[in-house]
């Protein structure tokens, strides 16, 4: 530790907290984004299921600003100047771990009915703590969950990261990352960029969440005397221009996880299984990978709720069926000894 920093957060409390203490979900937003997205995810489904939702702004968006071009320009400039990537991902993992400690100290919070409360605690800190991460929140979750045995269940959607591969997948990366990357390296040719991005990946490896994710199930480290890790739901949207096949690679690296039917695109590396799924990792842990379909995929009907959403990256974030699958999974983690993952398209 070299110092401390104050990190603001947003807490969304459901009306249910007026009747009895409620369980807590940690929420991690996408990029660009901020903790203000907590209310959006809470209103989507989680508050209706009786969850309090709490989230902070990740280090990348807090330090470099909420603009992708600005972020990438700063990251590349730091790499060119210092021959290393800023430790923003490592810092976020540490802040997420500290955030768990914070939630554990909120037992006396009493704000519902707002603003003066009713004299009883709003939060049930004896209930399991859970996690939802969307896009970059999913990316960060795949690293953080390797070191957070306090989390009983986590639903992460449309976010996996191998830094170099993510840049390769975006097409004309010379122009896109950042727009003036060619100006930063005016004498570079295409071969230089390909080789350079491979070296970038090696520089980034030690904080790459994809590499940390193997310590969730595949090679769990002993933390506080346990190798227990969160039950896990991974949600992918087909034709995700930000991810391509990265979510499937993440599902394999973590476990591998089974591919919950229906299988709309065969991942080759994942075995399929049928719903519902429970206790398939060990007697108390459940995990599965599930695909949603945006509009416009040839010969495959879109998932209800995505009929007018052609981008696979957003389909699982906005579809009611995807939100329902996440909420039911987390609710089962609170209400039952072992969480259950269902097919949201079935009754």
JSON list of C-alpha atoms in Angstrom, two decimals, residues 129-290:
[
{"chain": "A", "resi": 129, "resn": "UNK", "atom": "CA", "xyz": [-23.50, -11.23, -0.81]},
{"chain": "A", "resi": 130, "resn": "UNK", "atom": "CA", "xyz": [-23.88, -11.42, -4.60]},
{"chain": "A", "resi": 131, "resn": "UNK", "atom": "CA", "xyz": [-22.43, -9.64, -7.66]},
{"chain": "A", "resi": 132, "resn": "UNK", "atom": "CA", "xyz": [-23.65, -8.42, -11.07]},
{"chain": "A", "resi": 133, "resn": "UNK", "atom": "CA", "xyz": [-21.23, -7.14, -13.71]},
{"chain": "A", "resi": 134, "resn": "UNK", "atom": "CA", "xyz": [-22.13, -5.89, -17.20]},
{"chain": "A", "resi": 135, "resn": "UNK", "atom": "CA", "xyz": [-19.61, -5.36, -20.01]},
{"chain": "A", "resi": 136, "resn": "UNK", "atom": "CA", "xyz": [-16.51, -3.92, -18.29]},
{"chain": "A", "resi": 137, "resn": "UNK", "atom": "CA", "xyz": [-18.11, -4.90, -14.98]},
{"chain": "A", "resi": 138, "resn": "UNK", "atom": "CA", "xyz": [-18.11, -8.47, -16.26]},
{"chain": "A", "resi": 139, "resn": "UNK", "atom": "CA", "xyz": [-14.47, -8.12, -17.32]},
{"chain": "A", "resi": 140, "resn": "UNK", "atom": "CA", "xyz": [-13.46, -6.86, -13.89]},
{"chain": "A", "resi": 141, "resn": "UNK", "atom": "CA", "xyz": [-15.61, -9.45, -12.18]},
{"chain": "A", "resi": 142, "resn": "UNK", "atom": "CA", "xyz": [-13.77, -12.30, -13.86]},
{"chain": "A", "resi": 143, "resn": "UNK", "atom": "CA", "xyz": [-10.60, -11.11, -12.12]},
{"chain": "A", "resi": 144, "resn": "UNK", "atom": "CA", "xyz": [-12.09, -9.99, -8.80]},
{"chain": "A", "resi": 145, "resn": "UNK", "atom": "CA", "xyz": [-14.11, -13.17, -8.21]},
{"chain": "A", "resi": 146, "resn": "UNK", "atom": "CA", "xyz": [-10.93, -15.23, -8.17]},
{"chain": "A", "resi": 147, "resn": "UNK", "atom": "CA", "xyz": [-10.08, -13.55, -4.84]},
{"chain": "A", "resi": 148, "resn": "UNK", "atom": "CA", "xyz": [-13.51, -12.96, -3.26]},
{"chain": "A", "resi": 149, "resn": "UNK", "atom": "CA", "xyz": [-14.80, -16.07, -1.44]},
{"chain": "A", "resi": 150, "resn": "UNK", "atom": "CA", "xyz": [-17.26, -13.73, 0.33]},
{"chain": "A", "resi": 151, "resn": "UNK", "atom": "CA", "xyz": [-19.36, -13.58, -2.89]},
{"chain": "A", "resi": 152, "resn": "UNK", "atom": "CA", "xyz": [-21.81, -16.51, -3.01]},
{"chain": "A", "resi": 153, "resn": "UNK", "atom": "CA", "xyz": [-23.12, -15.99, -6.55]},
{"chain": "A", "resi": 154, "resn": "UNK", "atom": "CA", "xyz": [-22.24, -13.74, -9.49]},
{"chain": "A", "resi": 155, "resn": "UNK", "atom": "CA", "xyz": [-23.91, -13.03, -12.83]},
{"chain": "A", "resi": 156, "resn": "UNK", "atom": "CA", "xyz": [-21.59, -11.48, -15.41]},
{"chain": "A", "resi": 157, "resn": "UNK", "atom": "CA", "xyz": [-22.65, -10.55, -18.94]},
{"chain": "A", "resi": 158, "resn": "UNK", "atom": "CA", "xyz": [-21.01, -9.60, -22.26]},
{"chain": "A", "resi": 159, "resn": "UNK", "atom": "CA", "xyz": [-17.59, -8.84, -20.85]},
{"chain": "A", "resi": 160, "resn": "UNK", "atom": "CA", "xyz": [-14.32, -10.77, -21.16]},
{"chain": "A", "resi": 161, "resn": "UNK", "atom": "CA", "xyz": [-10.87, -9.43, -21.91]},
{"chain": "A", "resi": 162, "resn": "UNK", "atom": "CA", "xyz": [-7.60, -10.45, -23.42]},
{"chain": "A", "resi": 163, "resn": "UNK", "atom": "CA", "xyz": [-6.39, -6.93, -24.06]},
{"chain": "A", "resi": 164, "resn": "UNK", "atom": "CA", "xyz": [-4.51, -7.65, -27.29]},
{"chain": "A", "resi": 165, "resn": "UNK", "atom": "CA", "xyz": [-7.26, -9.86, -28.69]},
{"chain": "A", "resi": 166, "resn": "UNK", "atom": "CA", "xyz": [-9.91, -7.25, -27.92]},
{"chain": "A", "resi": 167, "resn": "UNK", "atom": "CA", "xyz": [-7.98, -4.77, -30.06]},
{"chain": "A", "resi": 168, "resn": "UNK", "atom": "CA", "xyz": [-7.47, -7.35, -32.84]},
{"chain": "A", "resi": 169, "resn": "UNK", "atom": "CA", "xyz": [-11.22, -8.00, -32.90]},
{"chain": "A", "resi": 170, "resn": "UNK", "atom": "CA", "xyz": [-12.16, -4.40, -33.50]},
{"chain": "A", "resi": 171, "resn": "UNK", "atom": "CA", "xyz": [-11.10, -4.40, -37.15]},
{"chain": "A", "resi": 172, "resn": "UNK", "atom": "CA", "xyz": [-9.05, -1.41, -38.21]},
{"chain": "A", "resi": 173, "resn": "UNK", "atom": "CA", "xyz": [-7.41, -0.96, -34.83]},
{"chain": "A", "resi": 174, "resn": "UNK", "atom": "CA", "xyz": [-4.79, 1.41, -36.24]},
{"chain": "A", "resi": 175, "resn": "UNK", "atom": "CA", "xyz": [-7.56, 3.98, -36.59]},
{"chain": "A", "resi": 176, "resn": "UNK", "atom": "CA", "xyz": [-9.75, 2.97, -33.66]},
{"chain": "A", "resi": 177, "resn": "UNK", "atom": "CA", "xyz": [-7.36, 2.64, -30.71]},
{"chain": "A", "resi": 178, "resn": "UNK", "atom": "CA", "xyz": [-7.09, 5.56, -30.28]},
{"chain": "A", "resi": 179, "resn": "UNK", "atom": "CA", "xyz": [-8.09, 7.59, -33.36]},
{"chain": "A", "resi": 180, "resn": "UNK", "atom": "CA", "xyz": [-4.69, 9.29, -33.34]},
{"chain": "A", "resi": 181, "resn": "UNK", "atom": "CA", "xyz": [-2.65, 6.14, -32.62]},
{"chain": "A", "resi": 182, "resn": "UNK", "atom": "CA", "xyz": [-0.99, 6.47, -36.03]},
{"chain": "A", "resi": 183, "resn": "UNK", "atom": "CA", "xyz": [0.02, 10.02, -35.05]},
{"chain": "A", "resi": 184, "resn": "UNK", "atom": "CA", "xyz": [1.61, 8.72, -31.86]},
{"chain": "A", "resi": 185, "resn": "UNK", "atom": "CA", "xyz": [3.73, 6.33, -33.95]},
{"chain": "A", "resi": 186, "resn": "UNK", "atom": "CA", "xyz": [4.06, 8.10, -37.32]},
{"chain": "A", "resi": 187, "resn": "UNK", "atom": "CA", "xyz": [6.73, 5.76, -38.75]},
{"chain": "A", "resi": 188, "resn": "UNK", "atom": "CA", "xyz": [5.06, 2.47, -37.80]},
{"chain": "A", "resi": 189, "resn": "UNK", "atom": "CA", "xyz": [3.84, 0.06, -40.48]},
{"chain": "A", "resi": 190, "resn": "UNK", "atom": "CA", "xyz": [1.05, -2.57, -40.12]},
{"chain": "A", "resi": 191, "resn": "UNK", "atom": "CA", "xyz": [3.54, -5.25, -39.06]},
{"chain": "A", "resi": 192, "resn": "UNK", "atom": "CA", "xyz": [4.76, -2.98, -36.28]},
{"chain": "A", "resi": 193, "resn": "UNK", "atom": "CA", "xyz": [1.21, -2.64, -34.97]},
{"chain": "A", "resi": 194, "resn": "UNK", "atom": "CA", "xyz": [0.57, -6.40, -34.97]},
{"chain": "A", "resi": 195, "resn": "UNK", "atom": "CA", "xyz": [3.85, -7.15, -33.22]},
{"chain": "A", "resi": 196, "resn": "UNK", "atom": "CA", "xyz": [3.38, -4.19, -30.91]},
{"chain": "A", "resi": 197, "resn": "UNK", "atom": "CA", "xyz": [-0.07, -5.35, -29.77]},
{"chain": "A", "resi": 198, "resn": "UNK", "atom": "CA", "xyz": [1.37, -8.81, -29.03]},
{"chain": "A", "resi": 199, "resn": "UNK", "atom": "CA", "xyz": [4.02, -7.18, -26.84]},
{"chain": "A", "resi": 200, "resn": "UNK", "atom": "CA", "xyz": [1.29, -5.03, -25.27]},
{"chain": "A", "resi": 201, "resn": "UNK", "atom": "CA", "xyz": [-0.49, -8.22, -24.23]},
{"chain": "A", "resi": 202, "resn": "UNK", "atom": "CA", "xyz": [2.63, -9.52, -22.50]},
{"chain": "A", "resi": 203, "resn": "UNK", "atom": "CA", "xyz": [3.00, -6.20, -20.68]},
{"chain": "A", "resi": 204, "resn": "UNK", "atom": "CA", "xyz": [-0.66, -6.44, -19.59]},
{"chain": "A", "resi": 205, "resn": "UNK", "atom": "CA", "xyz": [-0.68, -10.15, -18.70]},
{"chain": "A", "resi": 206, "resn": "UNK", "atom": "CA", "xyz": [-0.13, -9.77, -14.97]},
{"chain": "A", "resi": 207, "resn": "UNK", "atom": "CA", "xyz": [-3.33, -7.74, -14.54]},
{"chain": "A", "resi": 208, "resn": "UNK", "atom": "CA", "xyz": [-5.36, -9.37, -17.35]},
{"chain": "A", "resi": 209, "resn": "UNK", "atom": "CA", "xyz": [-8.65, -10.58, -15.76]},
{"chain": "A", "resi": 210, "resn": "UNK", "atom": "CA", "xyz": [-8.84, -13.45, -18.25]},
{"chain": "A", "resi": 211, "resn": "UNK", "atom": "CA", "xyz": [-5.67, -14.93, -16.80]},
{"chain": "A", "resi": 212, "resn": "UNK", "atom": "CA", "xyz": [-6.80, -14.34, -13.22]},
{"chain": "A", "resi": 213, "resn": "UNK", "atom": "CA", "xyz": [-10.12, -16.11, -13.95]},
{"chain": "A", "resi": 214, "resn": "UNK", "atom": "CA", "xyz": [-8.45, -19.53, -13.97]},
{"chain": "A", "resi": 215, "resn": "UNK", "atom": "CA", "xyz": [-8.19, -19.17, -10.18]},
{"chain": "A", "resi": 216, "resn": "UNK", "atom": "CA", "xyz": [-11.99, -19.26, -9.82]},
{"chain": "A", "resi": 217, "resn": "UNK", "atom": "CA", "xyz": [-12.52, -23.00, -10.39]},
{"chain": "A", "resi": 218, "resn": "UNK", "atom": "CA", "xyz": [-9.63, -24.40, -12.44]},
{"chain": "A", "resi": 219, "resn": "UNK", "atom": "CA", "xyz": [-6.85, -23.64, -9.92]},
{"chain": "A", "resi": 220, "resn": "UNK", "atom": "CA", "xyz": [-8.43, -21.91, -6.91]},
{"chain": "A", "resi": 221, "resn": "UNK", "atom": "CA", "xyz": [-6.08, -20.36, -4.39]},
{"chain": "A", "resi": 222, "resn": "UNK", "atom": "CA", "xyz": [-6.63, -20.86, -0.66]},
{"chain": "A", "resi": 223, "resn": "UNK", "atom": "CA", "xyz": [-8.01, -17.59, 0.74]},
{"chain": "A", "resi": 224, "resn": "UNK", "atom": "CA", "xyz": [-8.99, -17.35, 4.41]},
{"chain": "A", "resi": 225, "resn": "UNK", "atom": "CA", "xyz": [-8.71, -21.11, 4.63]},
{"chain": "A", "resi": 226, "resn": "UNK", "atom": "CA", "xyz": [-11.07, -21.91, 1.73]},
{"chain": "A", "resi": 227, "resn": "UNK", "atom": "CA", "xyz": [-10.99, -22.58, -2.00]},
{"chain": "A", "resi": 228, "resn": "UNK", "atom": "CA", "xyz": [-14.74, -21.93, -2.25]},
{"chain": "A", "resi": 229, "resn": "UNK", "atom": "CA", "xyz": [-15.70, -19.46, -4.99]},
{"chain": "A", "resi": 230, "resn": "UNK", "atom": "CA", "xyz": [-18.94, -17.89, -6.16]},
{"chain": "A", "resi": 231, "resn": "UNK", "atom": "CA", "xyz": [-21.50, -19.77, -8.19]},
{"chain": "A", "resi": 232, "resn": "UNK", "atom": "CA", "xyz": [-21.35, -18.20, -11.63]},
{"chain": "A", "resi": 233, "resn": "UNK", "atom": "CA", "xyz": [-23.64, -17.33, -14.55]},
{"chain": "A", "resi": 234, "resn": "UNK", "atom": "CA", "xyz": [-21.98, -16.10, -17.77]},
{"chain": "A", "resi": 235, "resn": "UNK", "atom": "CA", "xyz": [-24.26, -14.48, -20.37]},
{"chain": "A", "resi": 236, "resn": "UNK", "atom": "CA", "xyz": [-23.18, -13.95, -23.99]},
{"chain": "A", "resi": 237, "resn": "UNK", "atom": "CA", "xyz": [-24.87, -12.10, -26.86]},
{"chain": "A", "resi": 238, "resn": "UNK", "atom": "CA", "xyz": [-24.25, -13.56, -30.31]},
{"chain": "A", "resi": 239, "resn": "UNK", "atom": "CA", "xyz": [-22.48, -11.26, -32.79]},
{"chain": "A", "resi": 240, "resn": "UNK", "atom": "CA", "xyz": [-21.07, -9.15, -29.98]},
{"chain": "A", "resi": 241, "resn": "UNK", "atom": "CA", "xyz": [-18.73, -6.79, -31.85]},
{"chain": "A", "resi": 242, "resn": "UNK", "atom": "CA", "xyz": [-16.87, -6.02, -28.61]},
{"chain": "A", "resi": 243, "resn": "UNK", "atom": "CA", "xyz": [-16.30, -9.62, -27.61]},
{"chain": "A", "resi": 244, "resn": "UNK", "atom": "CA", "xyz": [-16.65, -12.06, -30.53]},
{"chain": "A", "resi": 245, "resn": "UNK", "atom": "CA", "xyz": [-15.68, -15.38, -28.91]},
{"chain": "A", "resi": 246, "resn": "UNK", "atom": "CA", "xyz": [-14.02, -13.98, -25.78]},
{"chain": "A", "resi": 247, "resn": "UNK", "atom": "CA", "xyz": [-16.93, -14.95, -23.48]},
{"chain": "A", "resi": 248, "resn": "UNK", "atom": "CA", "xyz": [-16.65, -18.57, -24.62]},
{"chain": "A", "resi": 249, "resn": "UNK", "atom": "CA", "xyz": [-12.91, -18.53, -24.04]},
{"chain": "A", "resi": 250, "resn": "UNK", "atom": "CA", "xyz": [-13.57, -17.10, -20.55]},
{"chain": "A", "resi": 251, "resn": "UNK", "atom": "CA", "xyz": [-16.09, -19.87, -19.80]},
{"chain": "A", "resi": 252, "resn": "UNK", "atom": "CA", "xyz": [-13.44, -22.45, -20.74]},
{"chain": "A", "resi": 253, "resn": "UNK", "atom": "CA", "xyz": [-10.65, -20.76, -18.78]},
{"chain": "A", "resi": 254, "resn": "UNK", "atom": "CA", "xyz": [-12.70, -20.52, -15.57]},
{"chain": "A", "resi": 255, "resn": "UNK", "atom": "CA", "xyz": [-13.69, -24.15, -15.44]},
{"chain": "A", "resi": 256, "resn": "UNK", "atom": "CA", "xyz": [-14.71, -25.00, -18.08]},
{"chain": "A", "resi": 257, "resn": "UNK", "atom": "CA", "xyz": [-18.39, -24.12, -17.62]},
{"chain": "A", "resi": 258, "resn": "UNK", "atom": "CA", "xyz": [-21.19, -26.11, -19.29]},
{"chain": "A", "resi": 259, "resn": "UNK", "atom": "CA", "xyz": [-23.12, -24.46, -22.13]},
{"chain": "A", "resi": 260, "resn": "UNK", "atom": "CA", "xyz": [-26.76, -24.30, -21.04]},
{"chain": "A", "resi": 261, "resn": "UNK", "atom": "CA", "xyz": [-29.12, -25.24, -23.87]},
{"chain": "A", "resi": 262, "resn": "UNK", "atom": "CA", "xyz": [-30.38, -23.99, -26.26]},
{"chain": "A", "resi": 263, "resn": "UNK", "atom": "CA", "xyz": [-26.99, -23.86, -27.98]},
{"chain": "A", "resi": 264, "resn": "UNK", "atom": "CA", "xyz": [-27.38, -21.23, -30.72]},
{"chain": "A", "resi": 265, "resn": "UNK", "atom": "CA", "xyz": [-23.72, -21.28, -31.71]},
{"chain": "A", "resi": 266, "resn": "UNK", "atom": "CA", "xyz": [-21.57, -24.25, -30.76]},
{"chain": "A", "resi": 267, "resn": "UNK", "atom": "CA", "xyz": [-18.53, -23.11, -28.80]},
{"chain": "A", "resi": 268, "resn": "UNK", "atom": "CA", "xyz": [-16.68, -26.38, -29.62]},
{"chain": "A", "resi": 269, "resn": "UNK", "atom": "CA", "xyz": [-14.75, -26.19, -26.33]},
{"chain": "A", "resi": 270, "resn": "UNK", "atom": "CA", "xyz": [-17.80, -26.29, -23.99]},
{"chain": "A", "resi": 271, "resn": "UNK", "atom": "CA", "xyz": [-20.06, -29.30, -23.33]},
{"chain": "A", "resi": 272, "resn": "UNK", "atom": "CA", "xyz": [-23.80, -28.63, -23.35]},
{"chain": "A", "resi": 273, "resn": "UNK", "atom": "CA", "xyz": [-26.30, -29.32, -20.57]},
{"chain": "A", "resi": 274, "resn": "UNK", "atom": "CA", "xyz": [-30.01, -28.79, -19.93]},
{"chain": "A", "resi": 275, "resn": "UNK", "atom": "CA", "xyz": [-31.75, -26.52, -17.44]},
{"chain": "A", "resi": 276, "resn": "UNK", "atom": "CA", "xyz": [-32.13, -26.21, -14.56]},
{"chain": "A", "resi": 277, "resn": "UNK", "atom": "CA", "xyz": [-28.53, -26.49, -13.36]},
{"chain": "A", "resi": 278, "resn": "UNK", "atom": "CA", "xyz": [-27.54, -26.79, -9.71]},
{"chain": "A", "resi": 279, "resn": "UNK", "atom": "CA", "xyz": [-24.50, -28.08, -7.77]},
{"chain": "A", "resi": 280, "resn": "UNK", "atom": "CA", "xyz": [-22.62, -29.00, -10.96]},
{"chain": "A", "resi": 281, "resn": "UNK", "atom": "CA", "xyz": [-19.24, -27.59, -9.87]},
{"chain": "A", "resi": 282, "resn": "UNK", "atom": "CA", "xyz": [-19.29, -29.06, -6.36]},
{"chain": "A", "resi": 283, "resn": "UNK", "atom": "CA", "xyz": [-22.06, -29.83, -3.83]},
{"chain": "A", "resi": 284, "resn": "UNK", "atom": "CA", "xyz": [-22.62, -26.12, -3.08]},
{"chain": "A", "resi": 285, "resn": "UNK", "atom": "CA", "xyz": [-21.57, -24.39, -6.31]},
{"chain": "A", "resi": 286, "resn": "UNK", "atom": "CA", "xyz": [-23.39, -23.91, -9.62]},
{"chain": "A", "resi": 287, "resn": "UNK", "atom": "CA", "xyz": [-22.08, -22.52, -12.91]},
{"chain": "A", "resi": 288, "resn": "UNK", "atom": "CA", "xyz": [-23.18, -22.25, -16.56]},
{"chain": "A", "resi": 289, "resn": "UNK", "atom": "CA", "xyz": [-22.77, -20.28, -19.78]},
{"chain": "A", "resi": 290, "resn": "UNK", "atom": "CA", "xyz": [-25.85, -19.05, -21.68]}
]
